[in-house]
Short mmCIF file of C-alpha atoms in Angstrom, two decimals:
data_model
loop_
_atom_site.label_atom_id
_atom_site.label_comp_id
_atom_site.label_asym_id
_atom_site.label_seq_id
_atom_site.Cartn_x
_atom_site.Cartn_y
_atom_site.Cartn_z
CA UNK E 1 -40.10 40.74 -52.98
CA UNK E 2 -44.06 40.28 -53.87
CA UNK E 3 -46.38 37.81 -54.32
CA UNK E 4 -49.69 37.17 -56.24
CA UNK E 5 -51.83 34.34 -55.16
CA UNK E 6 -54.85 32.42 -57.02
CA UNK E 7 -57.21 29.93 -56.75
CA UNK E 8 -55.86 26.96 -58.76
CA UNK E 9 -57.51 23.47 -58.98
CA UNK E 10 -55.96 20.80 -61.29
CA UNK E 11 -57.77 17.16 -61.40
CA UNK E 12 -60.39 18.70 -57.87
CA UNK E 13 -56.66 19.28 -56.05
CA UNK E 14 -57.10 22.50 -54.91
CA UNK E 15 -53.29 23.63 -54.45
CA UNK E 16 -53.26 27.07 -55.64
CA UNK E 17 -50.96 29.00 -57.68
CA UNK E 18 -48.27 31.67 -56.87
CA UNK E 19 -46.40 34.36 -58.70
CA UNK E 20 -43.46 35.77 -57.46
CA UNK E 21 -41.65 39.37 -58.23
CA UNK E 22 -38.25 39.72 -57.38
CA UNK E 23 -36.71 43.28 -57.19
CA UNK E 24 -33.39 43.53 -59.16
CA UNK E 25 -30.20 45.59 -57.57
CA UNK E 26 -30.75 48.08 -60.64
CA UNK E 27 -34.08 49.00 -60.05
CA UNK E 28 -35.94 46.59 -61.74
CA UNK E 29 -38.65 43.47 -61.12
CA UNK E 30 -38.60 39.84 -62.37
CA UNK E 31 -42.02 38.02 -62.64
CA UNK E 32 -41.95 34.20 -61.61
CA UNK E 33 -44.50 32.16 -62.84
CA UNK E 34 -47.09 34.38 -63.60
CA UNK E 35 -50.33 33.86 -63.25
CA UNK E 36 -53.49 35.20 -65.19
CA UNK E 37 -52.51 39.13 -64.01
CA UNK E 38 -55.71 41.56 -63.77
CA UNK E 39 -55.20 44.79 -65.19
CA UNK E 40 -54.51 46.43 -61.71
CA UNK E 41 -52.20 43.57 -60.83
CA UNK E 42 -50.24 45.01 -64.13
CA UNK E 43 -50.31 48.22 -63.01
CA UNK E 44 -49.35 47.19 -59.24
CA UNK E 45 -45.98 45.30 -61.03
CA UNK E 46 -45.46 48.29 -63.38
CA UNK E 47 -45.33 50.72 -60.38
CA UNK E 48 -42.16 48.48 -58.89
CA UNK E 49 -40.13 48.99 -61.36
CA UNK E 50 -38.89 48.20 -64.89
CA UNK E 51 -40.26 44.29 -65.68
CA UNK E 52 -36.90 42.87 -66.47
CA UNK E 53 -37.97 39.41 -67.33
CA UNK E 54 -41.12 37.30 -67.10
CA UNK E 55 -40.12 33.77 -66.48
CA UNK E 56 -41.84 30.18 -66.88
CA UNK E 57 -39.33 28.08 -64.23
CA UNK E 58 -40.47 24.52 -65.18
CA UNK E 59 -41.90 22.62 -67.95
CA UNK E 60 -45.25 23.15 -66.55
CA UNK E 61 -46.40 26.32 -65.29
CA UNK E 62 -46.28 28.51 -68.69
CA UNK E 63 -50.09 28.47 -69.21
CA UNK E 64 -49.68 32.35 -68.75
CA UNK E 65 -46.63 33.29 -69.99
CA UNK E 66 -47.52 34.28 -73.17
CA UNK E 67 -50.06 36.62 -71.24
CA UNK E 68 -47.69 38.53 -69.30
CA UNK E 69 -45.14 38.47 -72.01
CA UNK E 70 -48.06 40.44 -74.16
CA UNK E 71 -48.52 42.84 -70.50
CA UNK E 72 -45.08 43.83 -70.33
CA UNK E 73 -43.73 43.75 -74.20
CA UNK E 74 -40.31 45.36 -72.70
CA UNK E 75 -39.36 42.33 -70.88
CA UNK E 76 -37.18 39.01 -72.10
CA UNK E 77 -39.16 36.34 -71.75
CA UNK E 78 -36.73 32.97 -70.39
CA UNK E 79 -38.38 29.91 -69.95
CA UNK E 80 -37.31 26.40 -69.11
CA UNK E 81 -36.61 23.49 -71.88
CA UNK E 82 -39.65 22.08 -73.61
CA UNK E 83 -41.80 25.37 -73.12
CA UNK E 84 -40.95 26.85 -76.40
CA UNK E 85 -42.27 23.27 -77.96
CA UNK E 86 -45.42 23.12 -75.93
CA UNK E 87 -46.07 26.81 -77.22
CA UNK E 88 -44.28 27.57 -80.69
CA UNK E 89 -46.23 30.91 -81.49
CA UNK E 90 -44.49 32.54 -78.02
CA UNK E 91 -41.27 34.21 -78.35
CA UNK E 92 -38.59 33.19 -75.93
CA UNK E 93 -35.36 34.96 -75.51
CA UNK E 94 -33.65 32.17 -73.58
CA UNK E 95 -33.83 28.73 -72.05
CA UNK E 96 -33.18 28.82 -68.50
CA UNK E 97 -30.20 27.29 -67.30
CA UNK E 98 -28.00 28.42 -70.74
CA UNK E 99 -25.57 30.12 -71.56
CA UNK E 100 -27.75 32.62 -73.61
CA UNK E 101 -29.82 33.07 -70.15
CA UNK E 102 -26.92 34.20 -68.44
CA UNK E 103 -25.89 36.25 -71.22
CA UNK E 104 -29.00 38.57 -71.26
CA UNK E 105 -27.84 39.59 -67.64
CA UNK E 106 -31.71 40.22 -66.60
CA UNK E 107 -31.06 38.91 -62.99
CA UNK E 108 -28.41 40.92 -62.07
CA UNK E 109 -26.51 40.06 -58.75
CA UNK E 110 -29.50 40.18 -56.74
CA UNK E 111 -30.27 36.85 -58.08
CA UNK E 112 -28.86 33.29 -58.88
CA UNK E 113 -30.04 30.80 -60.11
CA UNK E 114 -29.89 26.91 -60.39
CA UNK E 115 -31.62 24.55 -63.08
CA UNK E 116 -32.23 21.31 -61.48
CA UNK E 117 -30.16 18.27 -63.32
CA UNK E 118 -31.44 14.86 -63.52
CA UNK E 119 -34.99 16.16 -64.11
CA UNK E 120 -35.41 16.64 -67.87
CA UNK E 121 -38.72 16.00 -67.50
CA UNK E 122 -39.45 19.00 -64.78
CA UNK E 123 -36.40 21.24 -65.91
CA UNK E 124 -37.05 23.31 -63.06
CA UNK E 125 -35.25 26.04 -62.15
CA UNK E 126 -34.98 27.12 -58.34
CA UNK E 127 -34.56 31.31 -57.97
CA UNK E 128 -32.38 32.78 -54.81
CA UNK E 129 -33.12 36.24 -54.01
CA UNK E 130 -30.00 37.19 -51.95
CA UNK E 131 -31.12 40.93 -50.33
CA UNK E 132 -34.13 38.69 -48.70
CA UNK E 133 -32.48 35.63 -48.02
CA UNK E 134 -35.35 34.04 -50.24
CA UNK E 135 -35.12 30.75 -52.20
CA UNK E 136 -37.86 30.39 -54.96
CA UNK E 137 -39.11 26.48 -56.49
CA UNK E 138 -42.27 25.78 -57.81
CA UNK E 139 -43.00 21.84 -58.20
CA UNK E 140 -39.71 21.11 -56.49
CA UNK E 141 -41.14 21.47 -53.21
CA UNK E 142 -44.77 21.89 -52.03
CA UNK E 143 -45.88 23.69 -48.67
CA UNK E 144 -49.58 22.33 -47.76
CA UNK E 145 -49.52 22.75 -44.56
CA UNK E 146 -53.86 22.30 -44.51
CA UNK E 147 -56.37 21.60 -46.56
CA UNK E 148 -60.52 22.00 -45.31
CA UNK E 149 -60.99 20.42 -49.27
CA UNK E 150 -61.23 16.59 -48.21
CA UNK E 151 -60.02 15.53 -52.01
CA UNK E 152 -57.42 17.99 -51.54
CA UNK E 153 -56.32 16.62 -48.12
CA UNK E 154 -56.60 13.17 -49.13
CA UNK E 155 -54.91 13.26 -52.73
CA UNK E 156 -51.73 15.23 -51.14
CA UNK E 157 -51.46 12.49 -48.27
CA UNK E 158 -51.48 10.65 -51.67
CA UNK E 159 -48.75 12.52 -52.88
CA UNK E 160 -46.03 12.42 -50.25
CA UNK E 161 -46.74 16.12 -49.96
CA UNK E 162 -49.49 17.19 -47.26
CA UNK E 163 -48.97 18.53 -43.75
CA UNK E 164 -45.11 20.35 -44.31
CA UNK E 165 -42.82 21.09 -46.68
CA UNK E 166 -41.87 17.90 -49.44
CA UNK E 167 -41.02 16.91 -52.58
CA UNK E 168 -43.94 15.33 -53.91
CA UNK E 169 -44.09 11.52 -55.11
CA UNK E 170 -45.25 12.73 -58.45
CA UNK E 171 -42.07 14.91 -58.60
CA UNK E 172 -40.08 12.41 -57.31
CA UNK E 173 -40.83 10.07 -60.64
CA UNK E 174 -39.31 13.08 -62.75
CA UNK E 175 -35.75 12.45 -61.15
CA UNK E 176 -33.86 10.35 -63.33
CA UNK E 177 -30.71 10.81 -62.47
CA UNK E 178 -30.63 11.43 -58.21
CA UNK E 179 -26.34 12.12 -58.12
CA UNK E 180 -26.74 14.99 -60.46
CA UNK E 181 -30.71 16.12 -58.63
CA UNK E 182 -28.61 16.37 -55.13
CA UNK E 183 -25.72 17.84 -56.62
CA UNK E 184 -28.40 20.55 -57.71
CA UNK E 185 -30.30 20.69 -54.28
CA UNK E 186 -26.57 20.97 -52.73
CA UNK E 187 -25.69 24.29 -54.50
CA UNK E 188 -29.23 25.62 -53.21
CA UNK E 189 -28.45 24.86 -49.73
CA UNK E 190 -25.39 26.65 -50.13
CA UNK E 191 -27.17 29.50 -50.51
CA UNK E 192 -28.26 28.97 -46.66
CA UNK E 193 -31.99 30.62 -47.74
CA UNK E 194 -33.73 31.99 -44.36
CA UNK E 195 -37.04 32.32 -46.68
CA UNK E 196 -38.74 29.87 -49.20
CA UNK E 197 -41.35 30.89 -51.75
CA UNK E 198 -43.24 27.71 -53.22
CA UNK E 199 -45.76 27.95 -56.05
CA UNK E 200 -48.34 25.32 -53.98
CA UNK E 201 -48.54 25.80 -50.35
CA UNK E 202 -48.12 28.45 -47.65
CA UNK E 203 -44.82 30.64 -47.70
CA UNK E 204 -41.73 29.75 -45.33
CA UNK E 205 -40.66 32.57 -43.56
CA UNK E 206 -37.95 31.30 -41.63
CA UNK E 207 -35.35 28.28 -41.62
CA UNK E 208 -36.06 27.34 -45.19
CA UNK E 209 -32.20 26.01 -45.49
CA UNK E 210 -33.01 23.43 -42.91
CA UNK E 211 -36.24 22.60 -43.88
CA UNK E 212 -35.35 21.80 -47.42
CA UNK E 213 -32.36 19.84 -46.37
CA UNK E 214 -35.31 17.90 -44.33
CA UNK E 215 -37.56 17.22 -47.38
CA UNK E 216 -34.64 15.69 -49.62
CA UNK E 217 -33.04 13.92 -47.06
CA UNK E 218 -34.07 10.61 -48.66
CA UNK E 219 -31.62 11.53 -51.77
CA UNK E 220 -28.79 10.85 -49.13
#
């Protein structure tokens, strides 16, 4: 289990961006949400382990995917529904969350996997690394925990999401259908992560299960 962090800024909210790699149980990596990878970073990934999969977990963050896909040509390339519209020239072996996904058997037992009903408009898929106890999101749940940026600070006080771990108010207005969200959120907790990666924020190194429970309590 890695991680790659950058300086992201959308709209003056400096939130940054995160990639994770997740090893595989047969030697291999898969790349979450990659970001804009320098040519050592490649070589860093590359010297892991086989790049099973590169992988685009929401509707959003795919701005690189096409990128990494092109840095490791060997690996599937799954994405979430509504990325293969936004970017028609990029190939895509599978939606997340399909049967076709499950079929290409990139994740192996090392990982599961859970697409998020109820938020068509997110499609997110949330990533559980089992031999690390870890539980990936990426605009599920964000972890500012502090912000020196006063636009920053101020817009995420905003957003329901500053100061611990939430579900922001602008990801909030993606849920649709909350029954079939929680039922989602459920079989993560089930899971019982110790460890949460987030694509915004500062990790979670301990009692992520609880903590997650905490930020969608208000589905109850």
């Amino acid at each position: 289990m890695w991680v790659i962090d950058r300086d992201f800024a959308l709209l003056g909210v400096q939130i940054g961006l995160r990639t994770t790699v997740l090893a595989t149980d047969d030697g291999g990596v898969v790349v979450i949400s990659p970001v804009r990878f320098e040519p050592d970073e490649v070589d860093a990934i590359r010297a892991l382990g086989p790049v099973r999969a590169v992988v685009a977990p929401n509707a959003l963050h795919h701005l690189f995917l096409g990128r990494a896909a092109e840095a490791f040509p060997e690996a599937r390339v799954l994405a979430a529904e509504g990325v293969a519209a936004k970017q028609p020239g990029l190939r895509i072996d599978a939606t997340l969350g399909t049967p076709a996904a499950a079929a290409l058997g990139v994740f192996g037992g090392a990982i599961d996997t859970v697409t998020l009903a109820g938020s068509p408009k997110s499609s997110e898929t949330l990533f559980f690394h089992a031999p690390s106890r870890t539980l990936v999101a990426t605009d599920a749940l964000f972890h500012v925990v502090h912000a020196e940026h006063w636009w920053t600070r101020t817009f995420m006080r905003m957003n329901g999401a500053y100061g611990g771990l939430a579900a922001s108010r602008i990801f909030r207005s993606t849920i649709s259908d909350k029954v079939a969200f929680r039922s989602s959120i459920d079989r993560a907790l089930a899971w019982r992560p110790e460890r949460l990666h987030v694509a915004h924020g500062a990790l979670l190194e301990e009692g992520a299960a609880d903590a997650v429970a905490r930020a969608y309590a208000w589905l109850r």
